[in-house]
Coordinates of C-alpha atoms in Angstrom, one line a residue:
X1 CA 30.8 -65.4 -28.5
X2 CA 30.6 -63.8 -25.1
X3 CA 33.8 -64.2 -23.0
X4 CA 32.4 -65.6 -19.3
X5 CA 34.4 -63.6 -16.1
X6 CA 33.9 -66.1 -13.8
X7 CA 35.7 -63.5 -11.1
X8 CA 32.0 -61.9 -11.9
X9 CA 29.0 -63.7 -12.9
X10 CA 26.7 -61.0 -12.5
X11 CA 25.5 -58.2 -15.0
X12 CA 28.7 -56.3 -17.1
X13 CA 29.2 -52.9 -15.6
X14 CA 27.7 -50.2 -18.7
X15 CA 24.6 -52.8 -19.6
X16 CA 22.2 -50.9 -21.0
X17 CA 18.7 -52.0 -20.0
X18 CA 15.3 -51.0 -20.3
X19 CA 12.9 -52.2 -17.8
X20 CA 8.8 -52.2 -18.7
X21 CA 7.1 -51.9 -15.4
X22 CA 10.3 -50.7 -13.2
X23 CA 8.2 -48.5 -11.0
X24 CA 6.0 -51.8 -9.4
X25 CA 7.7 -53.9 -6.3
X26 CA 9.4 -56.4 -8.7
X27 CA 10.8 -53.5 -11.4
X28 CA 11.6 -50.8 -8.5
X29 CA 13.9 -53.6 -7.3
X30 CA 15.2 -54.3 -10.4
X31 CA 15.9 -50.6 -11.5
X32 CA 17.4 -49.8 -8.2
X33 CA 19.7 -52.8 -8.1
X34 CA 21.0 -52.6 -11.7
X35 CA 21.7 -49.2 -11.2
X36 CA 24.5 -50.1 -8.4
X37 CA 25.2 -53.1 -10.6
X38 CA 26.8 -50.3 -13.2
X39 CA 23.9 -50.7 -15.5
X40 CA 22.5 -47.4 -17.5
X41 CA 18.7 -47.9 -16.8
X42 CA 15.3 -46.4 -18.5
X43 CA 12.4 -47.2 -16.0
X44 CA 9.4 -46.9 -18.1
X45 CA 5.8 -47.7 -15.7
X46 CA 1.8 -45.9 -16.0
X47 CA 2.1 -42.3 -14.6
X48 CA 0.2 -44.0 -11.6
X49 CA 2.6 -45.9 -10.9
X50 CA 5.3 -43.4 -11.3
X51 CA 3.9 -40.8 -9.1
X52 CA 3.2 -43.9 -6.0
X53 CA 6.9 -44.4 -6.0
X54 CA 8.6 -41.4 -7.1
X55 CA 11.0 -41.3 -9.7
X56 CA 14.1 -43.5 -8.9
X57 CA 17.3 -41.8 -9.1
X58 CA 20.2 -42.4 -11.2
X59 CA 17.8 -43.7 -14.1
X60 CA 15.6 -42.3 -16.7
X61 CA 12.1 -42.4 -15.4
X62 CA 9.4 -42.8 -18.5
X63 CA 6.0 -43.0 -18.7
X64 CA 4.3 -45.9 -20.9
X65 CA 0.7 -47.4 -21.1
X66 CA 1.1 -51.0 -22.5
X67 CA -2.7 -50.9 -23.3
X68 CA -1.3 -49.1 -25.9
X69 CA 0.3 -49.4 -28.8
X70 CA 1.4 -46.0 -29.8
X71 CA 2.5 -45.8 -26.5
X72 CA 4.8 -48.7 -26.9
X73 CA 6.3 -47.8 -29.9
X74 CA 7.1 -44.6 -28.5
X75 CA 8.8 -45.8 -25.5
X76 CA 11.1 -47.8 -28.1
X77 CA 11.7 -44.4 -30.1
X78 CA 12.7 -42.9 -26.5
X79 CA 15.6 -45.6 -26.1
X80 CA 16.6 -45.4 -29.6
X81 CA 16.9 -41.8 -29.1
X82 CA 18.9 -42.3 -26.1
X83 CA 21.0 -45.0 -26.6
X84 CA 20.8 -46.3 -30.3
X85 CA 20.7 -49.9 -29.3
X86 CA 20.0 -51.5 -26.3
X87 CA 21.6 -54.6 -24.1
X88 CA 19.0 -55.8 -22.4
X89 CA 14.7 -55.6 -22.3
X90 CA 12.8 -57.2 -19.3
X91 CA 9.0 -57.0 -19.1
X92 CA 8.0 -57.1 -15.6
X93 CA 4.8 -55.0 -16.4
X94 CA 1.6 -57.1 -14.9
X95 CA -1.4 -57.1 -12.8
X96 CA -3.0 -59.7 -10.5
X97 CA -6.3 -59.9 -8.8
X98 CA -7.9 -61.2 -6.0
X99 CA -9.0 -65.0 -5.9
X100 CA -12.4 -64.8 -8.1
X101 CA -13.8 -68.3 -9.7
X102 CA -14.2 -68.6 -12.8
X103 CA -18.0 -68.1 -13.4
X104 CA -18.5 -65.1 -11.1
X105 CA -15.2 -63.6 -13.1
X106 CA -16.1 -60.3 -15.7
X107 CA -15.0 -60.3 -19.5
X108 CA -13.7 -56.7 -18.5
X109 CA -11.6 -57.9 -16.0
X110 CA -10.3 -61.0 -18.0
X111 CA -10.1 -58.9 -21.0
X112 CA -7.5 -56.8 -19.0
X113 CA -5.5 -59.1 -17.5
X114 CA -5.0 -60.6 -20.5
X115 CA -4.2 -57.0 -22.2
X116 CA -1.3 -56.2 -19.5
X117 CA 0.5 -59.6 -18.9
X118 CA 0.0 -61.2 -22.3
X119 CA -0.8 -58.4 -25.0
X120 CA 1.7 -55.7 -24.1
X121 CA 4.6 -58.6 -23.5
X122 CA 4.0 -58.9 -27.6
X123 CA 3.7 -55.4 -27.7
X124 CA 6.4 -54.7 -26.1
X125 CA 8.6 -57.6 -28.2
X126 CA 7.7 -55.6 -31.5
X127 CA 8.9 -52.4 -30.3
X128 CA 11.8 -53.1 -28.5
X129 CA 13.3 -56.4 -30.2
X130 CA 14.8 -54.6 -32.9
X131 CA 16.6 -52.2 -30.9
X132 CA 18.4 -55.3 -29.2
X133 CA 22.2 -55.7 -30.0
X134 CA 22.4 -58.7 -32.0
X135 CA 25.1 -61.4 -30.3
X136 CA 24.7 -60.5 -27.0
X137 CA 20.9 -59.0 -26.5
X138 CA 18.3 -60.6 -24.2
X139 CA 15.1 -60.1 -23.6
X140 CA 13.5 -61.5 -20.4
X141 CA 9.5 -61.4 -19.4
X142 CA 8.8 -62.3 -15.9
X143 CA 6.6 -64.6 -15.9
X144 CA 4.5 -66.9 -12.3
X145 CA 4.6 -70.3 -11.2
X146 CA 0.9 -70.0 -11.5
X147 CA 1.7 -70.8 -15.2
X148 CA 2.1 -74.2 -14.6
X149 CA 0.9 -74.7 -11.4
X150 CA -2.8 -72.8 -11.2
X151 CA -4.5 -72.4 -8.7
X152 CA -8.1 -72.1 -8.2
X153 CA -9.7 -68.5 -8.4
X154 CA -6.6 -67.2 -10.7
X155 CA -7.6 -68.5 -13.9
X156 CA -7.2 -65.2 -16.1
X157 CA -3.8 -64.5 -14.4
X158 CA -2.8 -68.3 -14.9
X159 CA -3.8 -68.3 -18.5
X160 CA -2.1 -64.5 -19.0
X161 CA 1.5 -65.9 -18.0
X162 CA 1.3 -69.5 -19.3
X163 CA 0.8 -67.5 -22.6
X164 CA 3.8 -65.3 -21.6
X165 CA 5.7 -68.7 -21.2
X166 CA 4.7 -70.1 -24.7
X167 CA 4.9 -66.7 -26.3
X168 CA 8.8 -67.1 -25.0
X169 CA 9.4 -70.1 -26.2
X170 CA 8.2 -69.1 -29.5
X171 CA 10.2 -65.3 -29.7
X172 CA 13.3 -67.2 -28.8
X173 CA 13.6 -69.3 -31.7
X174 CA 12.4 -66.8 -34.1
X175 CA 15.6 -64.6 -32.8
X176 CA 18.2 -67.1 -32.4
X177 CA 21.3 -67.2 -32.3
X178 CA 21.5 -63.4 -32.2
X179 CA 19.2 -62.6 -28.9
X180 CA 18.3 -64.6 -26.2
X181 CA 15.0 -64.5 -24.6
X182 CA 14.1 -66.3 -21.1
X183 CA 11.3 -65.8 -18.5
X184 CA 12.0 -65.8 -15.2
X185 CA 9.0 -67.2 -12.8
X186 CA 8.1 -65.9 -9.2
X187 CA 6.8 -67.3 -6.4
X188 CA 4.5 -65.3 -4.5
X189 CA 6.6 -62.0 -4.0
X190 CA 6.2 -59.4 -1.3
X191 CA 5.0 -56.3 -3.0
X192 CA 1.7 -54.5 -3.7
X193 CA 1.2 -56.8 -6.6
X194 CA -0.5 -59.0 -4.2
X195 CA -3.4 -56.4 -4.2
X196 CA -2.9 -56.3 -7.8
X197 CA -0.3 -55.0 -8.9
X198 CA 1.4 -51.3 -8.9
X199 CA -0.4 -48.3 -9.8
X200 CA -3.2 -49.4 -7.6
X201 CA -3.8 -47.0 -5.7
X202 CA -1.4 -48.9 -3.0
X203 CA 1.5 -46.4 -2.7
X204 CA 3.8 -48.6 -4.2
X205 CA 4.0 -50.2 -0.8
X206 CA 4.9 -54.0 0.2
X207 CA 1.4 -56.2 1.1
X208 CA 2.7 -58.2 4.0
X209 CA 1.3 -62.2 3.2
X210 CA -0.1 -62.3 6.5
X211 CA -2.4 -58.9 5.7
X212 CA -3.4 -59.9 2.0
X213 CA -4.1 -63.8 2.9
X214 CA -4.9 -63.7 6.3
X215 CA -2.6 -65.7 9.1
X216 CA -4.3 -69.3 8.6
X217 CA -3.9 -68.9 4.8
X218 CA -0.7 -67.4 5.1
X219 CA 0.5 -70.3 7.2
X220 CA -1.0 -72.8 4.6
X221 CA 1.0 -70.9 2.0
X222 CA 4.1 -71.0 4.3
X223 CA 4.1 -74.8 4.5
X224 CA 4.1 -75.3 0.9
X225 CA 7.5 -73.5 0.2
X226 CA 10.4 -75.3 0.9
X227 CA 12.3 -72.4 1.7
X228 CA 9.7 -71.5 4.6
X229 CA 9.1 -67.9 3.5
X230 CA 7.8 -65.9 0.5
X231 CA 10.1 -64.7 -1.8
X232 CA 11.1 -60.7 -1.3
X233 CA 11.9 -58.5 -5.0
X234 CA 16.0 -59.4 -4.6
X235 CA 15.3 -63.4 -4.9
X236 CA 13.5 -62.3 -8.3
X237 CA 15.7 -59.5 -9.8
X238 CA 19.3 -61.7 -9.1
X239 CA 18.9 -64.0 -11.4
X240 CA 17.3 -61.7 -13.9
X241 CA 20.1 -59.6 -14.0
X242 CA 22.0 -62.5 -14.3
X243 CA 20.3 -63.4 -17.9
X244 CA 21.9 -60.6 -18.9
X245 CA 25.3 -61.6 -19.2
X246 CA 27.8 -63.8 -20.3
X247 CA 27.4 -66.5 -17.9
X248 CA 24.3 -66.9 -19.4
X249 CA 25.3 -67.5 -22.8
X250 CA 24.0 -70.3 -23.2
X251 CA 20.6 -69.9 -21.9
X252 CA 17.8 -69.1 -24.0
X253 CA 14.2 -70.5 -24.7
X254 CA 13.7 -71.2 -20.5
X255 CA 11.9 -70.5 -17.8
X256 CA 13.7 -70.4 -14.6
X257 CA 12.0 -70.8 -11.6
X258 CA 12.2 -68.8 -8.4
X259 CA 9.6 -69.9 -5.9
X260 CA 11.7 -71.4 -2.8
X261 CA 10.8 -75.4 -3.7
X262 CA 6.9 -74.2 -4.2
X263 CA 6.8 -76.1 -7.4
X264 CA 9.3 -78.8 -8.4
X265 CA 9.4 -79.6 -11.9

């Protein structure tokens, strides 16, 4: 069993982590901070994505296509190569769109949507779960708080991560005891997933809520979160990183929420 520093709660100096997807708002963030954390870091993200924000320093920068699953499996070989085994896996890789009902909503587009969040999150499990130490491995996907609470005009993206939820639930008691494996759910976040995600052609820029929903939306939105503002990549990537150690031991199987009192459960 993990001993728990409680003079440190946060992620062991020397974790070893591979992040799927650490070139978009939510990852970048991630990346970055685990990196002064202590953390040794492989960023793996589409080349589009890559080239938007430049390679992040300090880290190994990696290409992968999740679409793929040659891809995946060689992004597991690169880490294996690298490191042997690994600490920690988040998938973070995911793309949104913009509010479409239902019945004008393409089988290309739901198709994808479903290929990014939900496919490659499996994927991605295959690959990279075996490379996990056993004891003290976690695996984390980051998951929405449309899962449980859709709205209208998201129903592929709901549907994607409320499979990313269940698929969780599922992958952690097939790996118990040895690895742990949580989702951590956003609010809406300030990034350029808001226009759908990295790799957009967005520059790997923030989307202000006020310019994506417009003000009188954005104000509606406002009202609804407890905390009276939208959630910026830091809120999400702290407790992530906290998953990964020992205070955390005894977490696994959950989704934690991080939305600001959006949803209550």
């Amino acid at each position: 069993m993990q001993e728990i520093d409680f003079t440190n709660l946060g992620l062991p100096k020397g974790t070893k982590i591979a992040i799927i997807g650490g070139h978009g708002g939510i990852g970048a963030a991630m990346t970055t901070r685990a990196r002064e954390a202590g953390a040794d870091v492989i960023a793996f993200d589409t080349p589009t994505a890559i080239s938007e924000r430049g390679e992040i320093p300090g880290v190994l920068n990696l290409e992968i296509d999740v679409l793929y699953e040659t891809s995946v499996s060689d992004a597991a070989k690169a880490v294996h190569k690298q490191w042997g085994e690994v600490d920690a896996v988040v998938y973070v890789s995911g793309i949104g769109d913009a509010d479409t009902p239902t019945l004008d909503y393409s089988v290309e587009r739901w198709d994808k949507v479903q290929a990014v969040n939900l496919r490659g999150a499996f994927l991605a499990t295959q690959s990279f779960a075996p490379l996990l130490n056993r004891g003290t491995g976690t695996l984390t996907f980051i998951g929405s708080t449309v899962a449980i609470q859709p709205p209208p005009g998201l129903g592929a993206y709901s549907a994607s991560k409320a499979g990313v939820v269940a698929f969780a639930k599922s992958v952690a008691k097939e790996l118990a005891p040895d690895i742990r494996v949580n989702v951590v759910s956003p609010g809406i976040t300030e990034t350029a997933f808001l226009a759908g995600g990295s790799g957009q052609g967005l520059g790997g820029q923030p989307i202000s809520g006020e310019s994506w929903f417009g003000d009188e939306a954005y104000q509606k939105r406002l009202a609804m979160i407890l905390q009276g503002r939208l959630a910026n990549p830091d809120d999400i990537v702290a407790p992530t990183l906290f998953l990964m150690g020992a205070g955390a031991r005894y977490i696994t199987g959950q989704t934690i929420h991080v939305n600001g009192g959006l949803y209550l459960p």
